[in-house]
PDB file of C-alpha atoms in Angstrom:
ATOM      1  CA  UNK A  27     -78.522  29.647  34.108  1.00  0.00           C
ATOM      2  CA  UNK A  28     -80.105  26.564  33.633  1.00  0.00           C
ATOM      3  CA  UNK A  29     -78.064  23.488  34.755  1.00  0.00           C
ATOM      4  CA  UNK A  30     -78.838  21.178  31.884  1.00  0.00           C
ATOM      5  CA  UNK A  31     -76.670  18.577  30.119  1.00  0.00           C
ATOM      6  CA  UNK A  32     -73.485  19.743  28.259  1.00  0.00           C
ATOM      7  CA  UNK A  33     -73.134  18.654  24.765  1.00  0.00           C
ATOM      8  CA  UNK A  34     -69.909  16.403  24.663  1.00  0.00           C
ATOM      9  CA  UNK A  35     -67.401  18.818  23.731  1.00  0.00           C
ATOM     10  CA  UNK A  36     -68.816  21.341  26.071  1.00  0.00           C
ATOM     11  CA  UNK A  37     -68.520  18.431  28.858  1.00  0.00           C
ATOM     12  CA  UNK A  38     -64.886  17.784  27.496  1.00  0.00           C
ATOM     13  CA  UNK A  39     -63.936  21.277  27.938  1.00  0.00           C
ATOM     14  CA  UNK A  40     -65.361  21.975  31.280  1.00  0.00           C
ATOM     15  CA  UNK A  41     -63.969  18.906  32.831  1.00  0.00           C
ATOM     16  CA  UNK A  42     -60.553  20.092  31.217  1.00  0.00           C
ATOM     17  CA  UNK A  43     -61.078  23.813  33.277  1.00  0.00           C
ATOM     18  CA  UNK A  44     -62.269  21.920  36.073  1.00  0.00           C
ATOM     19  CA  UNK A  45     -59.152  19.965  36.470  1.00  0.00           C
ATOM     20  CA  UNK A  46     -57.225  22.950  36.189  1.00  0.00           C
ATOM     21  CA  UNK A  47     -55.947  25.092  39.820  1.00  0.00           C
ATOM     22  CA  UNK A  48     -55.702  28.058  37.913  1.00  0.00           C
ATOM     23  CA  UNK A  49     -57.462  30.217  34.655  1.00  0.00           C
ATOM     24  CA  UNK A  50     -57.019  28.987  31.303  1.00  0.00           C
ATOM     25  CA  UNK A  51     -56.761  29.956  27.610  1.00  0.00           C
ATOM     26  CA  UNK A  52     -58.430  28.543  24.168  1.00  0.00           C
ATOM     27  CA  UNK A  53     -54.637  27.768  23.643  1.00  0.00           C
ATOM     28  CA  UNK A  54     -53.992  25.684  26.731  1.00  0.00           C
ATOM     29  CA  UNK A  55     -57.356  23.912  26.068  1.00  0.00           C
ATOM     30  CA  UNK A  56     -56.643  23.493  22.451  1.00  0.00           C
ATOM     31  CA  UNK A  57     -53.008  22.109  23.041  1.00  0.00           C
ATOM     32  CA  UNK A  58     -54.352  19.350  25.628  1.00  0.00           C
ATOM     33  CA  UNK A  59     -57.056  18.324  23.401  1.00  0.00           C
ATOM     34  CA  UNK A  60     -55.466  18.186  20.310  1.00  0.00           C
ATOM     35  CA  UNK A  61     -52.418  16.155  21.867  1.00  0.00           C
ATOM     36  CA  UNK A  62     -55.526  13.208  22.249  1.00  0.00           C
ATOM     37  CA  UNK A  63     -57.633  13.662  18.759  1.00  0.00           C
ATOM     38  CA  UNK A  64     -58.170  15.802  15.948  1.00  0.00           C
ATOM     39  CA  UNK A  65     -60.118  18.895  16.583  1.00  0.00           C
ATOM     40  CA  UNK A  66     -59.586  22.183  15.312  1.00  0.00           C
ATOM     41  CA  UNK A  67     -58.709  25.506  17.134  1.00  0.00           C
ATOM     42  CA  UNK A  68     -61.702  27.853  16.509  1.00  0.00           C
ATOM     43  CA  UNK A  69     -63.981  24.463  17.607  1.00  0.00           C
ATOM     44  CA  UNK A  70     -62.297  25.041  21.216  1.00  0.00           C
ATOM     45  CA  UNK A  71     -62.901  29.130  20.871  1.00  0.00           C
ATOM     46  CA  UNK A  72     -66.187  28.791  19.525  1.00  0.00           C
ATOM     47  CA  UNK A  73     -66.906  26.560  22.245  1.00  0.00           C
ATOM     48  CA  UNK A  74     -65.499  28.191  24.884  1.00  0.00           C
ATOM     49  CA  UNK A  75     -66.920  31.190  24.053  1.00  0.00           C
ATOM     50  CA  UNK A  76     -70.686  29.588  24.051  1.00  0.00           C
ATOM     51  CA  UNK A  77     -70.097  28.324  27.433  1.00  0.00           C
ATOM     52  CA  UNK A  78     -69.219  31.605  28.054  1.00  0.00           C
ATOM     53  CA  UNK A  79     -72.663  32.987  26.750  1.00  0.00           C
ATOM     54  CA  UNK A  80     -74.117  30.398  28.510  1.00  0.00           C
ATOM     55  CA  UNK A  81     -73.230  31.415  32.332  1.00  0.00           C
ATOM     56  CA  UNK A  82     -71.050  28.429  32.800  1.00  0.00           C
ATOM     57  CA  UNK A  83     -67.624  30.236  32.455  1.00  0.00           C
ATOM     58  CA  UNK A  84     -66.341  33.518  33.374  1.00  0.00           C
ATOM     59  CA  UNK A  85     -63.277  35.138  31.261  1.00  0.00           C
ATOM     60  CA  UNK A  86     -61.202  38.523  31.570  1.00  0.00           C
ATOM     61  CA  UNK A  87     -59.151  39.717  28.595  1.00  0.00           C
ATOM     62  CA  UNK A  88     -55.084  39.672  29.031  1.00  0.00           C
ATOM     63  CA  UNK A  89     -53.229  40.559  26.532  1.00  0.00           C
ATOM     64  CA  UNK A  90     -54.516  39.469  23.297  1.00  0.00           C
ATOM     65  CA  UNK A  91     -56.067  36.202  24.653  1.00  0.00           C
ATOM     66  CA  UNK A  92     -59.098  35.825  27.270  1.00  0.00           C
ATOM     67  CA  UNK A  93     -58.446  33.607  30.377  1.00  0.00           C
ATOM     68  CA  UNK A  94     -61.312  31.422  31.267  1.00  0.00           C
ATOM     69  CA  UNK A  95     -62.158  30.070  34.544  1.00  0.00           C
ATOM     70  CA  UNK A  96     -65.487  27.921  35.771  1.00  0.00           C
ATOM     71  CA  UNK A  97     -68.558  30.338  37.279  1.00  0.00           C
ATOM     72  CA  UNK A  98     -69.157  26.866  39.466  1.00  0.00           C
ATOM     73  CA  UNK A  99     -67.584  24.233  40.641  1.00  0.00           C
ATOM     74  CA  UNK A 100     -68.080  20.484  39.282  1.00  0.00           C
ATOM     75  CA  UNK A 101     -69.863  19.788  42.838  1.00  0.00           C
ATOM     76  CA  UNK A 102     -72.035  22.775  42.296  1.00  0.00           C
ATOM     77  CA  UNK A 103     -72.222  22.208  38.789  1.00  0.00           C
ATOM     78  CA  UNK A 104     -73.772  18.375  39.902  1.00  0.00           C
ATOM     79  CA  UNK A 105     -75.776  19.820  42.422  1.00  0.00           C
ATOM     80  CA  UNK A 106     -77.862  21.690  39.874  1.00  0.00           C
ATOM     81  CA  UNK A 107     -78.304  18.939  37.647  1.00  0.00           C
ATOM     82  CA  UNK A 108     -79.980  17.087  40.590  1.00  0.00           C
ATOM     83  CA  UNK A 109     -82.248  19.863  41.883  1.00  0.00           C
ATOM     84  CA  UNK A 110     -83.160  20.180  38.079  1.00  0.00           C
ATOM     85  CA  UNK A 111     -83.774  16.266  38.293  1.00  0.00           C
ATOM     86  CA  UNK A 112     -85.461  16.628  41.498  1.00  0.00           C
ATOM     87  CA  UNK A 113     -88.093  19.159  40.378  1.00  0.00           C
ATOM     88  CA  UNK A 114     -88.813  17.423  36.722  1.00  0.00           C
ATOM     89  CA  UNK A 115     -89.212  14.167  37.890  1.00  0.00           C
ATOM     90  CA  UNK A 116     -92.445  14.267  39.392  1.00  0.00           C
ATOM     91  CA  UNK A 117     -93.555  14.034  43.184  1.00  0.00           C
ATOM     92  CA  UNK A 118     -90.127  15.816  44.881  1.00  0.00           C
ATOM     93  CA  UNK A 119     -90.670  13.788  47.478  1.00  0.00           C
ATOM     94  CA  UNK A 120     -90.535  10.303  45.906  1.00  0.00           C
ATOM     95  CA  UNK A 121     -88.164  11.122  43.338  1.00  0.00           C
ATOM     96  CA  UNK A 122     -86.144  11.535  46.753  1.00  0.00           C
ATOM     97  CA  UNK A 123     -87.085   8.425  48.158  1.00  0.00           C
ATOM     98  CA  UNK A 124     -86.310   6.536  44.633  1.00  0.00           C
ATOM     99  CA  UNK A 125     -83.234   7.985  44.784  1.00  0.00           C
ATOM    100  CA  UNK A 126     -81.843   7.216  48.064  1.00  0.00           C
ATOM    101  CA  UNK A 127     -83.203   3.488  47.832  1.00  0.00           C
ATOM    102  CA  UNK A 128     -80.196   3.492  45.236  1.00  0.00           C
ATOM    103  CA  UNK A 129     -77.546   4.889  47.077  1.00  0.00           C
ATOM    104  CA  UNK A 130     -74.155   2.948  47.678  1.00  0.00           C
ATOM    105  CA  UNK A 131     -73.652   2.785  51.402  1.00  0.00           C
ATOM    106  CA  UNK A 132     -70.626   4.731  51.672  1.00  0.00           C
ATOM    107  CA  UNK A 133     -72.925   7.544  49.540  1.00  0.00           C
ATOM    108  CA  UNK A 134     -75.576   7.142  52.268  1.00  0.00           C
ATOM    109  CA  UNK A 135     -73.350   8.073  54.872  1.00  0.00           C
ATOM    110  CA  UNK A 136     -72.120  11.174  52.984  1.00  0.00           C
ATOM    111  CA  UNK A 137     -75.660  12.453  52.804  1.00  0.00           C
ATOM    112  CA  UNK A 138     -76.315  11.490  56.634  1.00  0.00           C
ATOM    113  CA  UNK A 139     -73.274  13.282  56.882  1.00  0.00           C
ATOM    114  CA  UNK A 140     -74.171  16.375  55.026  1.00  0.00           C
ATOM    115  CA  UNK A 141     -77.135  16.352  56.660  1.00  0.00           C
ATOM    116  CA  UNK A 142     -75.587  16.624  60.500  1.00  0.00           C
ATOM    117  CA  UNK A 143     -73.565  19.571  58.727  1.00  0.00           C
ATOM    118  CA  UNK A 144     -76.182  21.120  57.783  1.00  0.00           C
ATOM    119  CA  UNK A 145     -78.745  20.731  60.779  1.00  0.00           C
ATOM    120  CA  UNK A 146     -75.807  21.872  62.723  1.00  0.00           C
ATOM    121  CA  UNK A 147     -75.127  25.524  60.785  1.00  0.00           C
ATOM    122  CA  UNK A 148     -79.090  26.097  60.661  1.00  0.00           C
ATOM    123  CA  UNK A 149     -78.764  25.595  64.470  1.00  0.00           C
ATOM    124  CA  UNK A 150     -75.732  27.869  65.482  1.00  0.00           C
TER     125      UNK A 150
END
């Protein structure tokens, strides 16, 4: 499962399930959606379902309607797109470097602090 771009309804839809505690339907999707522009039904199934062929979501049949639920989570989700970035963008180690220069400070500290996490599990 590649980790590339969604298409902007795709995106639409998977922040919708993302924002969501629990499985969804087409319906539930559909309602939200269509409460904010004018979209049709089987675009949200036909949709769904792609992202579905894709590897991004995961559904089970109940009832007469399947309930669809994200295979990752947004973080996971983002941390694909970067590793994807990472790899395509030339020498690893300078794409790194490039992007780190741009980091906020308070993102800086979140990687020094992901870091420590990490150094500390690979030691224990």
């Amino acid at each position: 499962m590649r980790a590339r771009g969604f298409g902007d309804l795709e995106a639409v839809i998977m922040d919708r399930i993302w924002a969501r505690p629990e499985r969804t339907t087409v319906r539930e999707v559909f309602d939200e959606l269509a409460a904010e522009r004018e979209i049709a039904y089987t675009t949200v199934m036909s949709t769904m379902d792609n992202l579905h062929r894709k590897g991004w979501l995961e559904r089970e049949r109940v009832g007469k309607a399947y309930h669809y639920w994200a295979k990752l989570s947004r973080e996971e989700y983002g941390a694909r797109l970067m590793r994807e970035a990472l790899g395509a963008g030339g020498q690893s180690d300078l794409v790194l470097a490039h992007f780190v220069e741009q980091m906020s400070p308070e993102e800086s500290e979140g990687l020094r602090a992901a870091l420590r996490k990490l150094t500390r599990g690979k030691r224990g």
